[in-house]
PDB file of C-alpha atoms in Angstrom:
ATOM      1  CA  PHE A 931      -7.681  35.103 -11.495  1.00 43.00           C
ATOM      2  CA  ASN A 932      -4.539  33.642 -13.018  1.00 50.00           C
ATOM      3  CA  PRO A 933      -4.906  32.592 -16.689  1.00 49.00           C
ATOM      4  CA  GLU A 934      -1.963  30.220 -16.266  1.00 54.00           C
ATOM      5  CA  ASP A 935      -3.808  28.394 -13.473  1.00 64.00           C
ATOM      6  CA  SER A 936      -6.943  28.009 -15.572  1.00 69.00           C
ATOM      7  CA  LEU A 937      -4.838  26.768 -18.488  1.00 75.00           C
ATOM      8  CA  GLN A 938      -3.260  24.152 -16.233  1.00 71.00           C
ATOM      9  CA  GLN A 939      -6.743  23.183 -15.074  1.00 70.00           C
ATOM     10  CA  ILE A 940      -7.939  22.734 -18.669  1.00 77.00           C
ATOM     11  CA  GLN A 941      -4.892  20.607 -19.509  1.00 77.00           C
ATOM     12  CA  LEU A 942      -5.473  18.520 -16.390  1.00 75.00           C
ATOM     13  CA  GLN A 943      -9.143  18.064 -17.253  1.00 77.00           C
ATOM     14  CA  LYS A 944      -8.167  16.906 -20.740  1.00 81.00           C
ATOM     15  CA  LYS A 945      -5.775  14.405 -19.212  1.00 85.00           C
ATOM     16  CA  LEU A 946      -8.340  13.080 -16.722  1.00 89.00           C
ATOM     17  CA  GLY A 947     -11.410  12.968 -18.973  1.00 89.00           C
ATOM     18  CA  ALA A 948     -14.406  11.747 -16.958  1.00 89.00           C
ATOM     19  CA  PHE A 949     -12.341  11.876 -13.756  1.00 93.00           C
ATOM     20  CA  ALA A 950     -11.851  15.663 -14.113  1.00 90.00           C
ATOM     21  CA  PHE A 951     -14.783  15.971 -11.681  1.00 90.00           C
ATOM     22  CA  SER A 952     -12.343  14.936  -8.944  1.00 91.00           C
ATOM     23  CA  LEU A 953     -10.646  18.344  -9.339  1.00 87.00           C
ATOM     24  CA  THR A 954     -13.766  20.292  -8.341  1.00 85.00           C
ATOM     25  CA  LYS A 955     -13.239  19.882  -4.599  1.00 85.00           C
ATOM     26  CA  LYS A 956      -9.896  19.746  -2.822  1.00 84.00           C
ATOM     27  CA  GLY A 957      -9.437  16.533  -0.875  1.00 89.00           C
ATOM     28  CA  GLU A 958      -8.140  16.453   2.709  1.00 93.00           C
ATOM     29  CA  ASP A 959      -5.454  14.212   4.179  1.00 97.00           C
ATOM     30  CA  VAL A 960      -6.771  12.084   7.049  1.00 97.00           C
ATOM     31  CA  THR A 961      -4.999  11.002  10.254  1.00 98.00           C
ATOM     32  CA  VAL A 962      -6.248   8.175  12.486  1.00 98.00           C
ATOM     33  CA  ASN A 963      -4.762   6.715  15.668  1.00 98.00           C
ATOM     34  CA  ASN A 964      -6.123   3.359  16.867  1.00 98.00           C
ATOM     35  CA  GLY A 965      -3.849   2.926  19.891  1.00 98.00           C
ATOM     36  CA  VAL A 966      -1.081   0.978  18.120  1.00 98.00           C
ATOM     37  CA  LEU A 967      -0.924   2.653  14.686  1.00 98.00           C
ATOM     38  CA  ASN A 968      -0.748   6.319  13.783  1.00 98.00           C
ATOM     39  CA  LEU A 969      -1.938   6.511  10.155  1.00 98.00           C
ATOM     40  CA  LYS A 970      -1.976   9.300   7.596  1.00 98.00           C
ATOM     41  CA  PHE A 971      -3.984   8.802   4.397  1.00 98.00           C
ATOM     42  CA  SER A 972      -3.059  11.079   1.496  1.00 97.00           C
ATOM     43  CA  SER A 973      -5.663  12.857  -0.629  1.00 97.00           C
ATOM     44  CA  VAL A 974      -3.259  12.373  -3.560  1.00 96.00           C
ATOM     45  CA  GLY A 975      -3.434   8.689  -4.451  1.00 97.00           C
ATOM     46  CA  GLY A 976      -5.826   7.831  -1.618  1.00 98.00           C
ATOM     47  CA  HIS A 977      -3.367   5.559   0.180  1.00 98.00           C
ATOM     48  CA  LEU A 978      -1.107   5.622   3.238  1.00 97.00           C
ATOM     49  CA  ALA A 979       1.474   8.425   3.317  1.00 96.00           C
ATOM     50  CA  GLU A 980       2.589   7.627   6.876  1.00 97.00           C
ATOM     51  CA  VAL A 981       2.435   4.581   9.143  1.00 97.00           C
ATOM     52  CA  LYS A 982       3.922   5.044  12.616  1.00 97.00           C
ATOM     53  CA  LEU A 983       4.049   2.267  15.214  1.00 96.00           C
ATOM     54  CA  ASP A 984       3.074   3.827  18.534  1.00 95.00           C
ATOM     55  CA  LYS A 985       4.467   1.116  20.816  1.00 94.00           C
ATOM     56  CA  PHE A 986       8.010   0.945  19.433  1.00 91.00           C
ATOM     57  CA  VAL A 987      11.159   3.012  18.977  1.00 86.00           C
ATOM     58  CA  ASP A 988      14.418   2.136  17.233  1.00 79.00           C
ATOM     59  CA  PHE A 989      17.889   1.639  18.772  1.00 79.00           C
ATOM     60  CA  ASP A 990      18.266   5.439  18.954  1.00 79.00           C
ATOM     61  CA  SER A 991      14.848   5.953  20.635  1.00 86.00           C
ATOM     62  CA  ILE A 992      13.452   7.371  17.386  1.00 84.00           C
ATOM     63  CA  PRO A 993       9.796   6.495  16.572  1.00 90.00           C
ATOM     64  CA  ILE A 994       9.340   3.625  14.121  1.00 89.00           C
ATOM     65  CA  TYR A 995       7.774   4.653  10.813  1.00 92.00           C
ATOM     66  CA  LEU A 996       7.194   1.875   8.292  1.00 93.00           C
ATOM     67  CA  VAL A 997       5.877   4.432   5.768  1.00 93.00           C
ATOM     68  CA  LYS A 998       7.151   8.014   5.580  1.00 92.00           C
ATOM     69  CA  ASN A 999       8.836  10.473   3.190  1.00 90.00           C
ATOM     70  CA  ASN A1000       7.521   8.773   0.034  1.00 90.00           C
ATOM     71  CA  ASN A1001       9.209   5.424   0.735  1.00 90.00           C
ATOM     72  CA  ALA A1002       6.003   3.593  -0.306  1.00 93.00           C
ATOM     73  CA  SER A1003       3.764   3.707  -3.356  1.00 94.00           C
ATOM     74  CA  PHE A1004       0.379   2.107  -4.046  1.00 97.00           C
ATOM     75  CA  ASN A1005      -1.052   2.447  -7.552  1.00 97.00           C
ATOM     76  CA  ILE A1006      -3.742   1.158  -9.891  1.00 98.00           C
ATOM     77  CA  ASN A1007      -2.993   1.685 -13.569  1.00 97.00           C
ATOM     78  CA  PHE A1008      -6.080   1.447 -15.794  1.00 96.00           C
ATOM     79  CA  GLY A1009      -7.402   2.494 -19.175  1.00 95.00           C
ATOM     80  CA  THR A1010     -10.629   4.387 -19.867  1.00 95.00           C
ATOM     81  CA  THR A1011     -13.123   3.937 -22.690  1.00 93.00           C
ATOM     82  CA  ASP A1012     -12.044   7.332 -24.092  1.00 90.00           C
ATOM     83  CA  SER A1013      -8.466   6.018 -24.539  1.00 92.00           C
ATOM     84  CA  ARG A1014      -6.782   7.539 -21.511  1.00 93.00           C
ATOM     85  CA  ILE A1015      -4.347   5.724 -19.224  1.00 94.00           C
ATOM     86  CA  LEU A1016      -4.588   6.802 -15.579  1.00 95.00           C
ATOM     87  CA  ASN A1017      -2.528   6.100 -12.448  1.00 96.00           C
ATOM     88  CA  THR A1018      -4.334   6.460  -9.131  1.00 97.00           C
ATOM     89  CA  LYS A1019      -1.175   7.399  -7.194  1.00 96.00           C
ATOM     90  CA  THR A1020      -1.156  10.851  -8.848  1.00 94.00           C
ATOM     91  CA  LEU A1021      -4.914  11.523  -8.753  1.00 95.00           C
ATOM     92  CA  PRO A1022      -7.015  13.518  -6.246  1.00 95.00           C
ATOM     93  CA  PHE A1023      -9.160  11.508  -3.830  1.00 97.00           C
ATOM     94  CA  GLN A1024     -11.824  12.973  -1.535  1.00 97.00           C
ATOM     95  CA  SER A1025     -11.905  11.712   2.028  1.00 97.00           C
ATOM     96  CA  GLN A1026     -14.680  10.919   4.464  1.00 97.00           C
ATOM     97  CA  VAL A1027     -14.261   9.560   7.993  1.00 98.00           C
ATOM     98  CA  THR A1028     -17.115   7.796   9.802  1.00 98.00           C
ATOM     99  CA  LYS A1029     -17.487   5.535  12.837  1.00 97.00           C
ATOM    100  CA  ASN A1030     -19.041   2.083  12.951  1.00 97.00           C
ATOM    101  CA  GLY A1031     -19.176   1.140  16.632  1.00 97.00           C
ATOM    102  CA  GLU A1032     -15.560   1.257  17.808  1.00 98.00           C
ATOM    103  CA  ASN A1033     -14.175   1.013  14.273  1.00 98.00           C
ATOM    104  CA  THR A1034     -13.073   3.991  12.189  1.00 98.00           C
ATOM    105  CA  LEU A1035     -13.952   3.911   8.476  1.00 98.00           C
ATOM    106  CA  VAL A1036     -11.841   5.982   6.105  1.00 98.00           C
ATOM    107  CA  SER A1037     -13.301   6.312   2.614  1.00 98.00           C
ATOM    108  CA  MET A1038     -11.094   7.783  -0.145  1.00 98.00           C
ATOM    109  CA  LYS A1039     -12.997   8.365  -3.404  1.00 98.00           C
ATOM    110  CA  LEU A1040     -11.720   9.211  -6.877  1.00 97.00           C
ATOM    111  CA  LYS A1041     -14.876  10.687  -8.375  1.00 96.00           C
ATOM    112  CA  VAL A1042     -16.419  10.928 -11.824  1.00 95.00           C
ATOM    113  CA  SER A1043     -19.544  12.445 -10.192  1.00 95.00           C
ATOM    114  CA  GLU A1044     -21.070  12.337  -6.706  1.00 95.00           C
ATOM    115  CA  SER A1045     -22.574   8.934  -7.504  1.00 97.00           C
ATOM    116  CA  LYS A1046     -19.801   7.452  -9.701  1.00 97.00           C
ATOM    117  CA  TYR A1047     -16.377   6.765  -8.234  1.00 98.00           C
ATOM    118  CA  LEU A1048     -13.480   4.451  -7.457  1.00 98.00           C
ATOM    119  CA  GLU A1049     -13.259   3.977  -3.675  1.00 98.00           C
ATOM    120  CA  TYR A1050     -10.553   2.801  -1.293  1.00 98.00           C
ATOM    121  CA  LEU A1051     -12.327   1.867   1.953  1.00 98.00           C
ATOM    122  CA  TYR A1052     -10.249   1.263   5.087  1.00 98.00           C
ATOM    123  CA  VAL A1053     -11.676  -0.213   8.290  1.00 98.00           C
ATOM    124  CA  ILE A1054      -9.424   0.519  11.278  1.00 98.00           C
ATOM    125  CA  LYS A1055     -10.145  -1.419  14.482  1.00 98.00           C
ATOM    126  CA  PRO A1056      -8.969  -0.357  17.960  1.00 98.00           C
ATOM    127  CA  ASN A1057      -5.503  -1.651  18.963  1.00 98.00           C
ATOM    128  CA  ASP A1058      -5.228  -3.790  15.822  1.00 98.00           C
ATOM    129  CA  TYR A1059      -2.291  -3.893  13.391  1.00 98.00           C
ATOM    130  CA  MET A1060      -4.479  -5.251  10.566  1.00 98.00           C
ATOM    131  CA  ILE A1061      -6.535  -2.837   8.461  1.00 98.00           C
ATOM    132  CA  ASP A1062      -9.402  -4.133   6.291  1.00 98.00           C
ATOM    133  CA  PHE A1063      -8.893  -2.618   2.840  1.00 98.00           C
ATOM    134  CA  THR A1064     -11.463  -2.810   0.020  1.00 98.00           C
ATOM    135  CA  ILE A1065     -11.044  -1.480  -3.519  1.00 98.00           C
ATOM    136  CA  LYS A1066     -14.477  -0.995  -5.059  1.00 98.00           C
ATOM    137  CA  SER A1067     -16.283   1.208  -7.529  1.00 97.00           C
ATOM    138  CA  GLN A1068     -19.756   2.393  -8.401  1.00 97.00           C
ATOM    139  CA  GLY A1069     -20.998   3.467 -11.829  1.00 97.00           C
ATOM    140  CA  LEU A1070     -17.670   3.006 -13.655  1.00 96.00           C
ATOM    141  CA  GLY A1071     -18.886   0.219 -15.985  1.00 92.00           C
ATOM    142  CA  GLY A1072     -18.927   2.438 -19.067  1.00 91.00           C
ATOM    143  CA  ILE A1073     -15.824   4.428 -18.100  1.00 95.00           C
ATOM    144  CA  ILE A1074     -13.183   1.798 -17.260  1.00 95.00           C
ATOM    145  CA  ASN A1075     -11.846  -0.111 -20.260  1.00 94.00           C
ATOM    146  CA  GLY A1076     -12.299  -3.701 -19.081  1.00 90.00           C
ATOM    147  CA  SER A1077     -10.575  -5.148 -22.175  1.00 92.00           C
ATOM    148  CA  GLN A1078      -7.231  -3.688 -21.055  1.00 93.00           C
ATOM    149  CA  ASP A1079      -5.177  -5.076 -18.178  1.00 95.00           C
ATOM    150  CA  ILE A1080      -5.698  -3.269 -14.885  1.00 97.00           C
ATOM    151  CA  GLU A1081      -2.478  -3.416 -12.891  1.00 97.00           C
ATOM    152  CA  LEU A1082      -2.126  -2.972  -9.157  1.00 97.00           C
ATOM    153  CA  SER A1083       1.387  -2.254  -7.902  1.00 96.00           C
ATOM    154  CA  TRP A1084       2.694  -1.845  -4.363  1.00 95.00           C
ATOM    155  CA  GLU A1085       6.262  -0.826  -3.589  1.00 92.00           C
ATOM    156  CA  GLN A1086       8.063  -0.056  -0.362  1.00 88.00           C
ATOM    157  CA  THR A1087      11.623   0.787   0.579  1.00 82.00           C
ATOM    158  CA  SER A1088      12.526  -0.560   4.016  1.00 67.00           C
ATOM    159  CA  LYS A1089      13.740   1.996   6.508  1.00 58.00           C
ATOM    160  CA  ARG A1090      16.644   0.966   8.678  1.00 52.00           C
ATOM    161  CA  HIS A1091      15.685   0.500  12.367  1.00 48.00           C
ATOM    162  CA  ASP A1092      18.551  -1.568  13.844  1.00 57.00           C
ATOM    163  CA  GLU A1093      22.023  -0.505  14.947  1.00 52.00           C
ATOM    164  CA  SER A1094      23.609  -3.430  13.097  1.00 52.00           C
ATOM    165  CA  ILE A1095      22.781  -2.908   9.442  1.00 52.00           C
ATOM    166  CA  SER A1096      24.214  -6.307   8.419  1.00 53.00           C
ATOM    167  CA  TYR A1097      22.124  -8.158  11.023  1.00 41.00           C
ATOM    168  CA  GLU A1098      18.936  -6.305  10.115  1.00 51.00           C
ATOM    169  CA  ASN A1099      19.472  -6.703   6.377  1.00 49.00           C
ATOM    170  CA  ARG A1100      20.021 -10.448   6.667  1.00 51.00           C
ATOM    171  CA  TYR A1101      16.442 -10.802   7.973  1.00 52.00           C
ATOM    172  CA  THR A1102      14.917  -8.187   5.690  1.00 61.00           C
ATOM    173  CA  ARG A1103      13.321 -10.244   2.929  1.00 77.00           C
ATOM    174  CA  LEU A1104      10.208 -10.425   0.812  1.00 86.00           C
ATOM    175  CA  THR A1105       8.335 -13.481   2.124  1.00 90.00           C
ATOM    176  CA  TYR A1106       5.146 -14.895   0.600  1.00 93.00           C
ATOM    177  CA  GLN A1107       2.633 -17.733   0.783  1.00 96.00           C
ATOM    178  CA  HIS A1108       1.253 -19.295  -2.385  1.00 96.00           C
ATOM    179  CA  ASP A1109      -0.522 -22.425  -3.606  1.00 87.00           C
ATOM    180  CA  GLY A1110      -2.520 -22.634  -0.389  1.00 82.00           C
ATOM    181  CA  GLY A1111       0.374 -23.045   2.033  1.00 91.00           C
ATOM    182  CA  ASP A1112       3.860 -22.998   0.446  1.00 93.00           C
ATOM    183  CA  ILE A1113       6.035 -20.260   1.940  1.00 93.00           C
ATOM    184  CA  ASP A1114       8.991 -18.886  -0.004  1.00 89.00           C
ATOM    185  CA  LYS A1115      11.336 -15.897   0.101  1.00 85.00           C
ATOM    186  CA  LEU A1116      13.176 -13.791  -2.434  1.00 76.00           C
ATOM    187  CA  SER A1117      16.959 -13.580  -2.193  1.00 72.00           C
ATOM    188  CA  GLN A1118      18.408 -11.597   0.721  1.00 74.00           C
ATOM    189  CA  THR A1119      21.177 -10.155  -1.505  1.00 72.00           C
ATOM    190  CA  GLY A1120      21.387  -8.462  -4.915  1.00 70.00           C
ATOM    191  CA  GLU A1121      18.282  -8.221  -7.096  1.00 79.00           C
ATOM    192  CA  ASP A1122      15.649 -10.916  -7.366  1.00 80.00           C
ATOM    193  CA  GLU A1123      12.344 -11.259  -9.229  1.00 85.00           C
ATOM    194  CA  GLU A1124       9.788 -14.041  -9.164  1.00 87.00           C
ATOM    195  CA  GLU A1125       6.501 -14.718 -10.944  1.00 94.00           C
ATOM    196  CA  VAL A1126       4.170 -16.348  -8.402  1.00 93.00           C
ATOM    197  CA  GLU A1127       0.825 -18.089  -8.973  1.00 95.00           C
ATOM    198  CA  ASP A1128      -2.076 -18.213  -6.501  1.00 96.00           C
ATOM    199  CA  LEU A1129      -0.605 -15.882  -3.905  1.00 96.00           C
ATOM    200  CA  ASP A1130      -2.360 -15.728  -0.499  1.00 97.00           C
ATOM    201  CA  TRP A1131      -0.206 -13.021   1.090  1.00 96.00           C
ATOM    202  CA  LEU A1132       3.102 -11.240   0.732  1.00 94.00           C
ATOM    203  CA  SER A1133       5.223  -9.661   3.425  1.00 91.00           C
ATOM    204  CA  PHE A1134       7.703  -6.822   2.991  1.00 87.00           C
ATOM    205  CA  ARG A1135       9.569  -8.068   6.046  1.00 82.00           C
ATOM    206  CA  GLN A1136      12.167  -5.886   7.751  1.00 80.00           C
ATOM    207  CA  HIS A1137      13.438  -8.182  10.481  1.00 71.00           C
ATOM    208  CA  PHE A1138      11.518  -6.829  13.514  1.00 86.00           C
ATOM    209  CA  PHE A1139       8.617  -5.272  11.591  1.00 91.00           C
ATOM    210  CA  SER A1140       6.524  -6.275   8.604  1.00 93.00           C
ATOM    211  CA  SER A1141       4.202  -4.691   6.048  1.00 94.00           C
ATOM    212  CA  ILE A1142       1.894  -7.442   4.786  1.00 96.00           C
ATOM    213  CA  LEU A1143      -0.755  -7.539   2.073  1.00 97.00           C
ATOM    214  CA  VAL A1144      -3.287 -10.347   2.541  1.00 97.00           C
ATOM    215  CA  SER A1145      -5.724 -11.188  -0.260  1.00 96.00           C
ATOM    216  CA  ASP A1146      -9.208 -12.556   0.532  1.00 94.00           C
ATOM    217  CA  THR A1147      -9.041 -14.710  -2.600  1.00 94.00           C
ATOM    218  CA  PRO A1148      -5.670 -15.914  -3.975  1.00 95.00           C
ATOM    219  CA  LEU A1149      -4.113 -13.577  -6.553  1.00 96.00           C
ATOM    220  CA  LYS A1150      -3.698 -15.556  -9.771  1.00 95.00           C
ATOM    221  CA  SER A1151      -0.338 -14.163 -10.826  1.00 96.00           C
ATOM    222  CA  VAL A1152       1.978 -11.719  -9.065  1.00 96.00           C
ATOM    223  CA  THR A1153       5.420 -10.426 -10.013  1.00 95.00           C
ATOM    224  CA  LEU A1154       7.505  -9.952  -6.860  1.00 92.00           C
ATOM    225  CA  SER A1155      10.810  -8.080  -6.754  1.00 88.00           C
ATOM    226  CA  SER A1156      13.512  -7.252  -4.230  1.00 83.00           C
ATOM    227  CA  LYS A1157      16.610  -5.083  -4.496  1.00 84.00           C
ATOM    228  CA  ASP A1158      19.336  -4.862  -1.865  1.00 78.00           C
ATOM    229  CA  LEU A1159      20.348  -1.226  -1.257  1.00 69.00           C
ATOM    230  CA  VAL A1160      23.219  -1.881   1.170  1.00 57.00           C
ATOM    231  CA  GLU A1161      26.409  -1.837  -0.869  1.00 59.00           C
ATOM    232  CA  ASP A1162      28.806  -1.368   2.046  1.00 56.00           C
ATOM    233  CA  GLU A1163      27.807  -2.407   5.561  1.00 54.00           C
ATOM    234  CA  ASP A1164      30.421  -0.073   7.080  1.00 52.00           C
ATOM    235  CA  ILE A1165      28.713   2.981   5.625  1.00 53.00           C
ATOM    236  CA  ASP A1166      25.759   4.493   7.485  1.00 55.00           C
ATOM    237  CA  THR A1167      22.560   4.048   5.500  1.00 59.00           C
ATOM    238  CA  LEU A1168      18.886   4.943   5.881  1.00 64.00           C
ATOM    239  CA  TYR A1169      17.368   2.112   3.833  1.00 56.00           C
ATOM    240  CA  THR A1170      17.977  -1.617   3.413  1.00 57.00           C
ATOM    241  CA  LYS A1171      15.884  -2.993   0.521  1.00 68.00           C
ATOM    242  CA  THR A1172      13.247  -1.993  -2.012  1.00 83.00           C
ATOM    243  CA  PHE A1173      10.383  -4.460  -2.413  1.00 88.00           C
ATOM    244  CA  GLY A1174       7.748  -4.542  -5.145  1.00 91.00           C
ATOM    245  CA  ALA A1175       4.631  -6.480  -6.145  1.00 95.00           C
ATOM    246  CA  LYS A1176       2.547  -6.220  -9.312  1.00 96.00           C
ATOM    247  CA  THR A1177      -0.649  -8.062 -10.138  1.00 97.00           C
ATOM    248  CA  LYS A1178      -3.644  -7.813 -12.478  1.00 96.00           C
ATOM    249  CA  LEU A1179      -6.977  -6.810 -10.952  1.00 95.00           C
ATOM    250  CA  ALA A1180     -10.100  -8.478 -12.322  1.00 92.00           C
ATOM    251  CA  LEU A1181     -13.336  -6.520 -12.572  1.00 94.00           C
ATOM    252  CA  SER A1182     -16.600  -7.923 -11.230  1.00 93.00           C
ATOM    253  CA  GLY A1183     -19.586  -6.894 -13.390  1.00 91.00           C
ATOM    254  CA  ASN A1184     -17.372  -4.150 -14.902  1.00 91.00           C
ATOM    255  CA  GLU A1185     -16.735  -2.717 -11.420  1.00 96.00           C
ATOM    256  CA  PHE A1186     -13.831  -2.942  -8.971  1.00 96.00           C
ATOM    257  CA  ASN A1187     -14.503  -5.213  -5.996  1.00 96.00           C
ATOM    258  CA  THR A1188     -11.460  -6.688  -4.235  1.00 97.00           C
ATOM    259  CA  ASN A1189     -10.819  -7.220  -0.522  1.00 97.00           C
ATOM    260  CA  PHE A1190      -7.440  -7.138   1.176  1.00 98.00           C
ATOM    261  CA  GLY A1191      -5.956  -6.936   4.638  1.00 98.00           C
ATOM    262  CA  LEU A1192      -3.057  -4.560   5.330  1.00 98.00           C
ATOM    263  CA  PHE A1193      -0.878  -5.435   8.315  1.00 98.00           C
ATOM    264  CA  TYR A1194       1.702  -2.980   9.635  1.00 97.00           C
ATOM    265  CA  GLY A1195       3.354  -4.137  12.832  1.00 97.00           C
ATOM    266  CA  PRO A1196       5.870  -6.288  14.656  1.00 95.00           C
ATOM    267  CA  THR A1197       7.100  -9.564  13.142  1.00 93.00           C
ATOM    268  CA  GLU A1198       5.876 -11.445  16.213  1.00 94.00           C
ATOM    269  CA  SER A1199       4.280 -14.866  15.918  1.00 94.00           C
ATOM    270  CA  THR A1200       1.961 -14.257  18.915  1.00 96.00           C
ATOM    271  CA  ILE A1201       0.472 -11.225  17.118  1.00 96.00           C
ATOM    272  CA  LEU A1202       0.532 -12.686  13.601  1.00 96.00           C
ATOM    273  CA  SER A1203      -1.203 -15.905  14.692  1.00 96.00           C
ATOM    274  CA  ASN A1204      -4.310 -13.859  15.655  1.00 95.00           C
ATOM    275  CA  TYR A1205      -5.261 -13.497  11.986  1.00 95.00           C
ATOM    276  CA  ASP A1206      -5.778 -17.129  10.989  1.00 91.00           C
ATOM    277  CA  LYS A1207      -3.850 -16.601   7.738  1.00 94.00           C
ATOM    278  CA  ASN A1208      -0.690 -18.605   8.551  1.00 95.00           C
ATOM    279  CA  LEU A1209       1.255 -15.320   8.754  1.00 95.00           C
ATOM    280  CA  GLU A1210       3.217 -16.522  11.788  1.00 94.00           C
ATOM    281  CA  GLU A1211       4.927 -19.108   9.563  1.00 90.00           C
TER     282      GLU A1211
END
């Protein structure tokens, strides 16, 4: 028994309020391979800590990771009715893996009790680069403060995969579709930020590979950002750009209920056209 540990626990419980229940059982990281993607879901934050593309290597024959070593962050920032502000990316989620036919379901739950929780549900299909991703909750109506903005943010720093950094960086750009069909890009150099209405999807594109978030219903307003990290193309570098997206999440009957698709894979029109979302454009 370490009194310092129990003191830390008490402080953490004070910070988490109703969500202190999530500390009662240690969550497990989860790894899933579907034939094309090797995925690792983190018990801290409930999202993807690693995404490896099984069919590709870089110019140096090194495996292609789109997510690794904390280069990506997925977070929901929300207020509670007892005046706390919480960020999911730092909170403990409990995992459960089940099968539905050939599909693998990964459920990550941030719990208030066994029957009350915020859930990230991932449906992973065999040999498919697109993951169905649902954010939903049960029993949080009286716990989440619905009068405060709930902000979802997704950030990713692009890992370098090409021998020519200048060539790769030229085609590494945040691309997005809005207003039911218009496709635009942020600047390929310097820093750029754009407020976008009615966004259908956004792509953190890194020339040969893309990380894409597709929304089932258009996101009303999204702030997109891009920052070029390559100051000197003659100097060896690990990363090319940092991309970011922030949007407000609306509750449905005081609960979370939003559906997305998450694509991690090659920027290839033959593959992207399979999804009927205009991604190949």
